[in-house]
Amino acid sequence: MISWFSLKWDLQLEVEKYKELFQLSEKLHSTLNVDTLLGELFVTLKEVYPNYSYHLLLSQDTYNHSDLPIIDLEYDSENMTVINAYESSEIQFESSDVTKHAALYAPLKGKSGIYGVMQVIAPEVTEFPSGEAEFITLLSSSAGSALENAKLHQQSQRAISDLQLINKTSHQLNSNQPLVDTMIYMSEQIKSTFEAEEVGFFLFTKDQLDAKVLSGSTPFFFTQQSRIYIDYIKRKFQQNNEPLFIGDLNLPLNFHLAFHSVMAVPVVVNKKMKGFSIIMHQDPYFFPFEAFKLLQSLVHHSSLALTNGLLRDELEKLVITDHLTKLHSRKFLDEKIQQSMNKDEEGTFILIDIDNFKEINDTYGHQIGDMILIQVANLIKGSIRDCDIGARWGGEELAIYLPRVSLESGVAISQRILNKVSDRLEPHITVSCGVSFWKKNHQDTYQNLFKRADEALYRAKETGKNKVVIEGNPSMVS
C-alpha cells in the first residue's frame, strides 16, 4: 500500500521537474543564440535525468560543439526510428531486451518545420517510463520552438549582413574612385565574407576566346599555376554561362590541384557575358550553398557598375593616351609635372624631335612617318621606368619627364635613346633632344621648365641635329 508521504514526495518531485521545464522554456525563449540555447538544453537534461544518456540529431547546419553530444541527422537504414520521428513529427520509442535499455526519439518541432530529433536513453528498463515520455515531449517541443526562433533570427541577421555587403560593394563600384582601388576593396570584402583563399576577376576579350585578369585579383591569379583553373572555368562558361558551385574539383589531368572548393559566377550585362569571378579554397566542400547564393547576388548587383567602371577606366586611358603612339597625352604630362614639382626634390624634362621628319613624310609617305613615330615611342617606353612619363608633345615632338632623377642621369637616358634611334630604326633617322631640370631649393615653374627644354632643343637643331643639348649651357652638348 502506497503511503501518503510517498505520494506527497512523488508529487513534489513532479512539481519540481515541471518547474524546471518552465524555467528552461523561459531561458530557451530568452536567447536568440543557437549555441547558448543548445547548451542550456543539455544542462537541464543532465539535472533532470543524471542517469540517462542523450543526443541531439540536428538536420540542417553543422554545429561546432565538440563538448556536446550533437550529431548530424543522416538518412540510413540503421537509424529508421530517428527517421520516422523526423518525418512523422511524432514521438517514437525503441527498446532492447539484449542491452536492457529503452530509447525515446522526440522531434524538435517548430511552427514551420522539424529541426532535428532528441534521443533520450533510459538504462535498465525495457519500456520507456510513460511519465518521463510526457515530460520529454514537452521539453522537445519547447526546444524546437526556441530553436526555430533562434534560427530565424540568424537567417534575418545573415540576410541583413548580406544586403549590407551588397550595398557597400555597389556603392563603392558606383563611386568615382580609381577602378583598381574599387577592385581591391571588392576582393578584400569577398575574402573576408566567404573566408576565401583566392579571389579572381576576369574580363573576356571581344572574341570571348581569352580572359584577362583584372587588378584587384589575388596574386595567385597572375601566376602560371592559376591557368589550369582559369582555363577550366573559362571553357565551362563558354559552353554554358550558368554559375558553378564545385565542392571538390577533379580535373581529368595528371595535375596536383591545390584548390578543391571553387565558386564561379559570370558577369552578365544586357544578356551578354562580359567576364566572371572565381573564389577558391584548398579544402573540399568548404563553401556552404548559402555562400554560393550570396556570391551570385553580389556579382549580379555589381555587374552593371563593374562594367561601367571598366568602361570609365578605358575612357580615362583614351583621354590621357595618344591614339597613335600610345604614349601619354600632353595634358596628362602637364598635370604630372605640376604634381611632381609640388612634392618631389628634383626632376628632369626631355623634349625630343625627329630630325627632318617632313622630308621623311615627303619621301616615304605619311604611313611610314606614322610607323617611325610608333617605333620611337616604343624605344622611349622601353628606356624609362613605370613611374616616368613618356608623352607625345605634338606632331613629331615627343617628351619624357623623369621625377626624382638628376640632370646627369636624365642626360644619360637622353643619349641612350638618341643612340638607339640612330642604330636601330629603318629607314635610318636621327633625333635631337633638349634637356631641362629643376630642384626644390630653386624657385621654378613648369612653364619655365618647358621653355628651357624647348630652347635647348632649338639649339640642338640649329647646331647640327642628332645631339643632346642641356638648358642654358651651349657647351654641354653631345
XYZ file of C-alpha atoms in Angstrom:
478
model
C 0.000 0.000 0.000
C 1.385 3.389 -1.052
C 1.745 5.781 1.860
C 0.507 9.354 1.829
C 4.042 10.579 2.433
C 5.278 8.681 -0.638
C 2.565 10.203 -2.819
C 3.348 13.659 -1.452
C 7.082 13.154 -2.150
C 6.438 11.954 -5.717
C 4.101 14.872 -6.309
C 6.684 17.315 -5.003
C 9.324 15.829 -7.334
C 6.930 16.131 -10.247
C 6.205 19.751 -9.378
C 9.939 20.493 -9.182
C 10.518 18.810 -12.530
C 7.833 20.827 -14.309
C 9.042 23.952 -12.579
C 12.432 23.146 -14.121
C 10.716 22.781 -17.506
C 9.031 26.164 -17.123
C 12.305 27.845 -16.181
C 14.089 26.173 -19.083
C 11.386 27.321 -21.521
C 11.892 30.872 -20.304
C 15.654 30.550 -20.778
C 15.366 28.981 -24.224
C 12.984 31.652 -25.479
C 15.009 34.477 -23.966
C 18.051 33.808 -26.174
C 18.422 34.027 -29.916
C 21.855 32.419 -29.853
C 21.691 28.805 -31.038
C 24.894 27.824 -29.211
C 23.606 29.156 -25.889
C 20.231 27.524 -26.432
C 21.662 24.054 -27.053
C 23.986 24.356 -24.077
C 21.069 25.207 -21.756
C 19.071 22.243 -23.064
C 21.814 19.769 -22.185
C 22.348 21.328 -18.754
C 18.683 20.729 -17.955
C 18.759 17.155 -19.265
C 21.727 16.400 -17.017
C 19.976 17.888 -13.983
C 16.643 16.125 -14.528
C 18.000 12.805 -15.843
C 21.504 12.332 -14.451
C 21.433 8.578 -15.213
C 20.069 8.855 -18.750
C 22.104 9.370 -21.909
C 21.028 11.609 -24.755
C 21.942 13.021 -28.150
C 20.629 15.719 -30.436
C 20.444 14.730 -34.087
C 20.211 18.007 -35.975
C 19.135 18.216 -39.587
C 20.498 21.342 -41.254
C 23.585 23.151 -40.034
C 26.928 21.915 -38.821
C 27.368 22.879 -35.173
C 30.771 23.313 -33.580
C 30.010 21.621 -30.286
C 32.869 19.256 -29.590
C 31.812 19.222 -25.907
C 28.114 18.438 -26.561
C 26.525 15.182 -27.792
C 25.325 16.587 -31.122
C 25.496 14.555 -34.330
C 24.258 15.053 -37.873
C 20.880 13.587 -38.763
C 21.508 11.214 -41.665
C 19.186 9.052 -43.697
C 20.291 5.456 -43.387
C 18.639 2.107 -42.767
C 20.350 1.682 -39.373
C 18.611 4.730 -37.987
C 14.997 4.215 -39.057
C 13.454 5.082 -35.685
C 15.103 8.508 -35.815
C 13.952 8.992 -39.405
C 10.389 8.003 -38.501
C 10.344 10.552 -35.668
C 11.721 13.240 -38.008
C 9.366 12.516 -40.911
C 6.182 11.886 -38.884
C 6.897 14.649 -36.317
C 5.640 12.164 -33.719
C 7.461 10.736 -30.713
C 8.944 7.262 -31.316
C 10.055 4.507 -28.914
C 12.677 1.814 -29.158
C 13.577 -0.902 -26.659
C 16.096 -3.739 -26.423
C 15.914 -6.817 -24.197
C 19.515 -7.621 -25.048
C 21.114 -4.379 -23.898
C 18.310 -3.663 -21.415
C 17.530 -0.111 -22.291
C 14.659 1.887 -23.740
C 15.029 4.877 -26.028
C 12.733 7.753 -26.857
C 13.029 9.893 -30.003
C 11.280 13.249 -29.759
C 11.154 15.596 -32.764
C 12.332 19.174 -32.254
C 9.291 20.748 -33.838
C 8.627 24.398 -34.594
C 5.728 26.050 -36.394
C 7.473 25.920 -39.780
C 9.276 22.581 -39.675
C 11.258 19.925 -37.862
C 14.809 20.867 -36.905
C 16.069 17.587 -35.535
C 15.387 14.762 -33.087
C 16.235 14.457 -29.399
C 17.286 10.939 -28.382
C 16.934 10.005 -24.700
C 18.018 6.535 -23.485
C 16.792 5.154 -20.160
C 19.014 2.359 -18.768
C 17.919 -0.913 -17.137
C 14.335 -0.776 -18.434
C 12.533 -2.469 -21.289
C 9.902 0.258 -21.712
C 10.415 3.984 -21.529
C 8.588 5.392 -18.460
C 5.336 6.984 -19.647
C 5.557 9.901 -17.196
C 9.018 10.782 -18.404
C 7.906 10.489 -22.025
C 5.290 13.194 -21.459
C 7.848 15.498 -19.854
C 10.437 14.953 -22.583
C 7.786 15.551 -25.273
C 7.013 18.947 -23.738
C 10.724 19.655 -23.384
C 11.460 18.824 -27.032
C 8.502 20.933 -28.170
C 9.765 23.933 -26.215
C 13.304 23.382 -27.505
C 12.061 23.048 -31.104
C 10.111 26.292 -30.897
C 13.057 28.166 -29.358
C 15.477 26.685 -31.904
C 13.209 27.829 -34.739
C 13.129 31.380 -33.363
C 16.908 31.426 -32.990
C 17.451 30.080 -36.494
C 15.015 32.622 -37.959
C 16.935 35.345 -36.127
C 20.214 34.003 -37.504
C 18.771 33.953 -41.015
C 17.476 37.516 -40.692
C 20.841 38.707 -39.352
C 22.602 36.912 -42.197
C 20.213 38.491 -44.710
C 20.877 41.949 -43.247
C 24.621 41.331 -43.353
C 24.358 40.112 -46.960
C 22.376 43.191 -48.003
C 24.889 45.462 -46.273
C 27.728 43.762 -48.155
C 25.898 44.125 -51.490
C 25.017 47.784 -50.812
C 28.534 48.715 -49.647
C 30.133 46.999 -52.634
C 27.673 48.521 -55.120
C 28.233 51.951 -53.583
C 31.991 51.512 -53.898
C 31.671 50.402 -57.531
C 29.467 53.402 -58.339
C 31.880 55.864 -56.730
C 34.400 57.830 -58.752
C 37.407 56.139 -57.177
C 40.019 54.535 -59.455
C 38.855 51.126 -60.653
C 41.918 49.358 -59.230
C 41.098 50.680 -55.731
C 37.498 49.544 -56.126
C 38.518 46.063 -57.264
C 40.943 45.704 -54.349
C 38.136 46.714 -51.982
C 35.761 44.173 -53.545
C 38.395 41.440 -53.356
C 39.017 42.135 -49.657
C 35.278 42.110 -48.928
C 34.822 38.749 -50.662
C 37.849 37.197 -48.928
C 36.565 38.320 -45.549
C 32.919 37.349 -46.086
C 33.469 33.940 -47.677
C 36.793 33.122 -45.973
C 38.162 32.513 -49.470
C 41.869 31.974 -50.019
C 41.927 33.241 -53.619
C 39.677 35.750 -55.396
C 39.894 36.472 -59.128
C 38.129 38.856 -61.530
C 38.330 38.282 -65.274
C 37.232 40.168 -68.368
C 36.572 38.377 -71.652
C 38.224 39.646 -74.824
C 35.878 40.797 -77.583
C 36.043 37.420 -79.304
C 35.360 35.645 -75.967
C 38.399 33.412 -76.577
C 40.539 34.663 -73.730
C 40.047 36.088 -70.253
C 42.175 38.940 -68.914
C 42.970 39.013 -65.176
C 41.824 42.294 -63.637
C 43.632 44.313 -60.991
C 42.305 43.502 -57.538
C 42.576 39.753 -58.080
C 44.786 37.982 -55.543
C 48.423 37.495 -56.698
C 47.907 33.779 -57.375
C 45.815 34.538 -60.461
C 48.747 36.354 -62.063
C 50.887 33.190 -61.927
C 51.216 30.377 -64.447
C 49.888 27.867 -61.891
C 46.482 29.562 -61.948
C 45.934 28.965 -65.669
C 44.560 25.450 -65.199
C 41.757 26.839 -63.018
C 41.119 29.905 -65.186
C 41.052 27.910 -68.430
C 38.759 25.263 -66.923
C 36.233 27.871 -65.700
C 36.526 29.808 -68.958
C 35.684 26.687 -71.008
C 32.711 25.965 -68.753
C 31.343 29.458 -69.258
C 31.942 29.303 -72.998
C 29.733 26.183 -73.076
C 27.131 27.451 -70.623
C 27.013 30.707 -68.693
C 25.468 29.134 -65.577
C 27.204 29.792 -62.202
C 29.475 27.000 -60.947
C 29.443 25.519 -57.438
C 32.161 22.871 -57.148
C 32.686 21.149 -53.807
C 35.663 19.034 -54.851
C 37.254 19.984 -58.168
C 38.539 16.976 -60.067
C 40.161 17.595 -63.437
C 40.941 14.793 -65.913
C 44.625 15.716 -65.925
C 47.749 14.462 -64.230
C 47.968 17.648 -62.184
C 48.129 18.211 -58.445
C 45.264 20.532 -57.510
C 45.965 22.891 -54.633
C 42.379 24.195 -54.556
C 39.302 21.969 -54.410
C 36.391 24.223 -53.407
C 35.529 26.560 -56.280
C 32.693 29.012 -56.880
C 32.491 30.962 -60.134
C 29.841 33.432 -61.285
C 29.597 35.081 -64.724
C 29.359 38.856 -65.100
C 26.376 39.347 -67.421
C 25.165 42.727 -68.715
C 22.264 43.016 -71.165
C 22.282 39.226 -71.582
C 25.912 39.305 -72.719
C 28.672 37.688 -70.676
C 31.435 40.236 -70.050
C 33.594 38.218 -67.664
C 33.465 36.191 -64.475
C 34.599 35.974 -60.871
C 36.242 32.992 -59.149
C 36.764 32.298 -55.451
C 38.629 29.232 -54.199
C 39.688 27.369 -51.052
C 42.071 24.454 -50.582
C 39.650 22.355 -48.503
C 36.980 20.287 -50.329
C 33.352 21.291 -49.659
C 34.466 24.404 -47.806
C 31.817 26.845 -49.072
C 28.185 26.349 -47.942
C 25.433 26.695 -50.519
C 24.248 29.911 -48.822
C 27.635 31.434 -49.714
C 27.104 30.442 -53.350
C 23.732 32.197 -53.411
C 25.248 35.300 -51.812
C 28.118 35.390 -54.325
C 25.619 35.186 -57.203
C 23.612 38.045 -55.735
C 26.742 40.122 -55.106
C 28.076 39.670 -58.652
C 24.619 40.209 -60.165
C 24.128 43.514 -58.333
C 27.687 44.590 -59.140
C 27.782 43.568 -62.821
C 26.499 46.792 -64.340
C 28.533 49.002 -62.021
C 31.629 46.866 -62.635
C 31.205 47.061 -66.403
C 30.631 50.812 -66.228
C 33.773 51.113 -64.114
C 35.763 49.194 -66.707
C 34.390 51.399 -69.493
C 35.144 54.530 -67.458
C 38.671 53.272 -66.853
C 39.153 52.606 -70.565
C 37.751 56.043 -71.410
C 40.138 57.694 -68.968
C 43.017 55.829 -70.572
C 41.893 57.061 -74.002
C 41.704 60.643 -72.739
C 45.254 60.555 -71.343
C 46.747 58.454 -74.158
C 47.837 59.449 -77.647
C 45.948 57.123 -80.032
C 48.897 56.668 -82.433
C 51.967 56.255 -80.222
C 50.156 55.009 -77.054
C 52.277 57.458 -75.100
C 50.542 59.785 -72.633
C 48.830 62.966 -73.768
C 50.402 66.382 -73.228
C 47.612 67.326 -70.777
C 48.449 64.299 -68.618
C 52.157 65.183 -68.762
C 51.426 68.763 -67.646
C 49.410 67.562 -64.635
C 52.016 65.022 -63.519
C 54.891 67.514 -63.762
C 52.969 70.036 -61.634
C 52.258 67.343 -59.038
C 55.916 66.294 -59.019
C 57.157 69.883 -58.599
C 54.924 70.175 -55.512
C 56.097 67.020 -53.746
C 59.476 65.849 -55.149
C 63.012 67.158 -54.658
C 64.037 67.328 -58.325
C 63.170 66.190 -61.830
C 64.374 66.196 -65.429
C 62.404 67.041 -68.562
C 63.438 65.905 -72.065
C 61.992 67.228 -75.306
C 62.664 65.042 -78.380
C 62.212 65.984 -82.036
C 62.574 63.622 -85.015
C 65.077 65.226 -87.409
C 63.950 66.012 -90.974
C 60.508 64.491 -90.357
C 58.841 66.458 -93.184
C 61.350 65.007 -95.675
C 60.593 61.500 -94.384
C 56.871 62.022 -94.975
C 57.519 63.520 -98.431
C 59.895 60.669 -99.378
C 58.216 57.618 -97.859
C 54.658 58.764 -97.240
C 52.694 59.524 -94.076
C 52.131 55.838 -93.289
C 55.900 55.325 -92.897
C 56.064 58.574 -90.934
C 53.455 57.217 -88.508
C 55.374 53.937 -88.261
C 58.561 55.829 -87.324
C 56.693 57.792 -84.646
C 55.432 54.497 -83.181
C 58.921 52.959 -83.238
C 60.496 55.956 -81.485
C 57.662 55.874 -78.908
C 58.336 52.171 -78.268
C 62.041 52.876 -77.749
C 61.125 55.577 -75.239
C 58.763 53.227 -73.348
C 61.491 50.605 -73.238
C 64.048 53.072 -71.841
C 62.147 54.543 -68.881
C 60.675 53.322 -65.579
C 56.995 52.766 -64.830
C 56.938 55.931 -62.720
C 58.428 58.003 -65.584
C 56.150 59.645 -68.140
C 56.555 59.432 -71.890
C 54.227 61.684 -73.882
C 53.508 62.965 -77.349
C 54.218 66.675 -77.248
C 52.750 67.403 -80.645
C 53.440 66.466 -84.284
C 56.853 64.803 -84.458
C 57.856 66.045 -80.999
C 57.857 63.652 -78.045
C 58.636 64.310 -74.373
C 59.820 62.484 -71.265
C 59.529 63.550 -67.641
C 61.721 61.803 -65.060
C 60.578 62.548 -61.484
C 63.282 62.412 -58.783
C 66.002 61.986 -61.440
C 69.121 64.183 -61.521
C 70.279 66.126 -64.561
C 73.235 63.783 -65.108
C 71.001 60.698 -65.189
C 68.493 62.480 -67.419
C 71.237 63.354 -69.923
C 72.435 59.716 -69.915
C 68.889 58.496 -70.667
C 68.548 61.054 -73.463
C 71.831 59.922 -75.018
C 70.814 56.255 -74.768
C 67.538 56.929 -76.598
C 69.329 59.030 -79.233
C 71.799 56.173 -79.900
C 69.060 53.528 -80.095
C 67.108 55.571 -82.643
C 70.173 56.103 -84.798
C 71.278 52.461 -84.632
C 68.015 50.517 -84.882
C 65.371 52.257 -86.971
C 64.730 51.708 -90.652
C 64.595 53.861 -92.659
C 67.524 55.431 -90.849
C 66.599 58.515 -88.834
C 68.014 60.631 -86.006
C 66.521 62.676 -83.190
C 67.552 65.837 -81.318
C 66.999 66.315 -77.566
C 66.673 69.354 -75.330
C 67.039 68.743 -71.583
C 65.908 70.935 -68.663
C 65.776 70.244 -64.948
C 64.542 71.673 -61.659
C 65.442 71.459 -57.979
C 63.383 72.068 -54.877
C 65.590 74.838 -53.476
C 65.306 76.934 -56.662
C 62.083 78.718 -57.458
C 60.723 77.389 -60.734
C 57.536 76.772 -62.710
C 56.634 74.024 -65.091
C 56.084 76.639 -67.866
C 59.702 77.742 -67.483
C 60.838 74.095 -67.379
C 59.172 73.526 -70.766
C 60.541 76.784 -72.183
C 64.140 75.959 -71.232
C 63.890 72.460 -72.776
C 62.391 73.952 -75.950
C 65.262 76.467 -76.211
C 67.821 73.676 -75.703
C 66.103 71.596 -78.406
C 66.191 74.585 -80.776
C 69.974 74.897 -80.258
C 70.405 71.169 -80.910
C 68.553 71.507 -84.229
C 70.459 74.649 -85.187
C 73.878 73.201 -84.387
C 73.769 70.026 -86.433
C 70.934 67.806 -85.065
C 71.334 64.246 -83.734
C 72.541 65.575 -80.382
C 71.547 66.294 -76.761
C 71.702 69.924 -75.548
C 71.247 70.951 -71.899
C 69.337 74.065 -70.902
C 71.323 77.292 -70.553
C 74.673 75.677 -71.377
C 75.527 75.520 -75.093
C 78.814 73.820 -74.314
C 77.093 70.849 -72.681
C 76.120 69.043 -75.837
C 76.706 65.552 -77.176
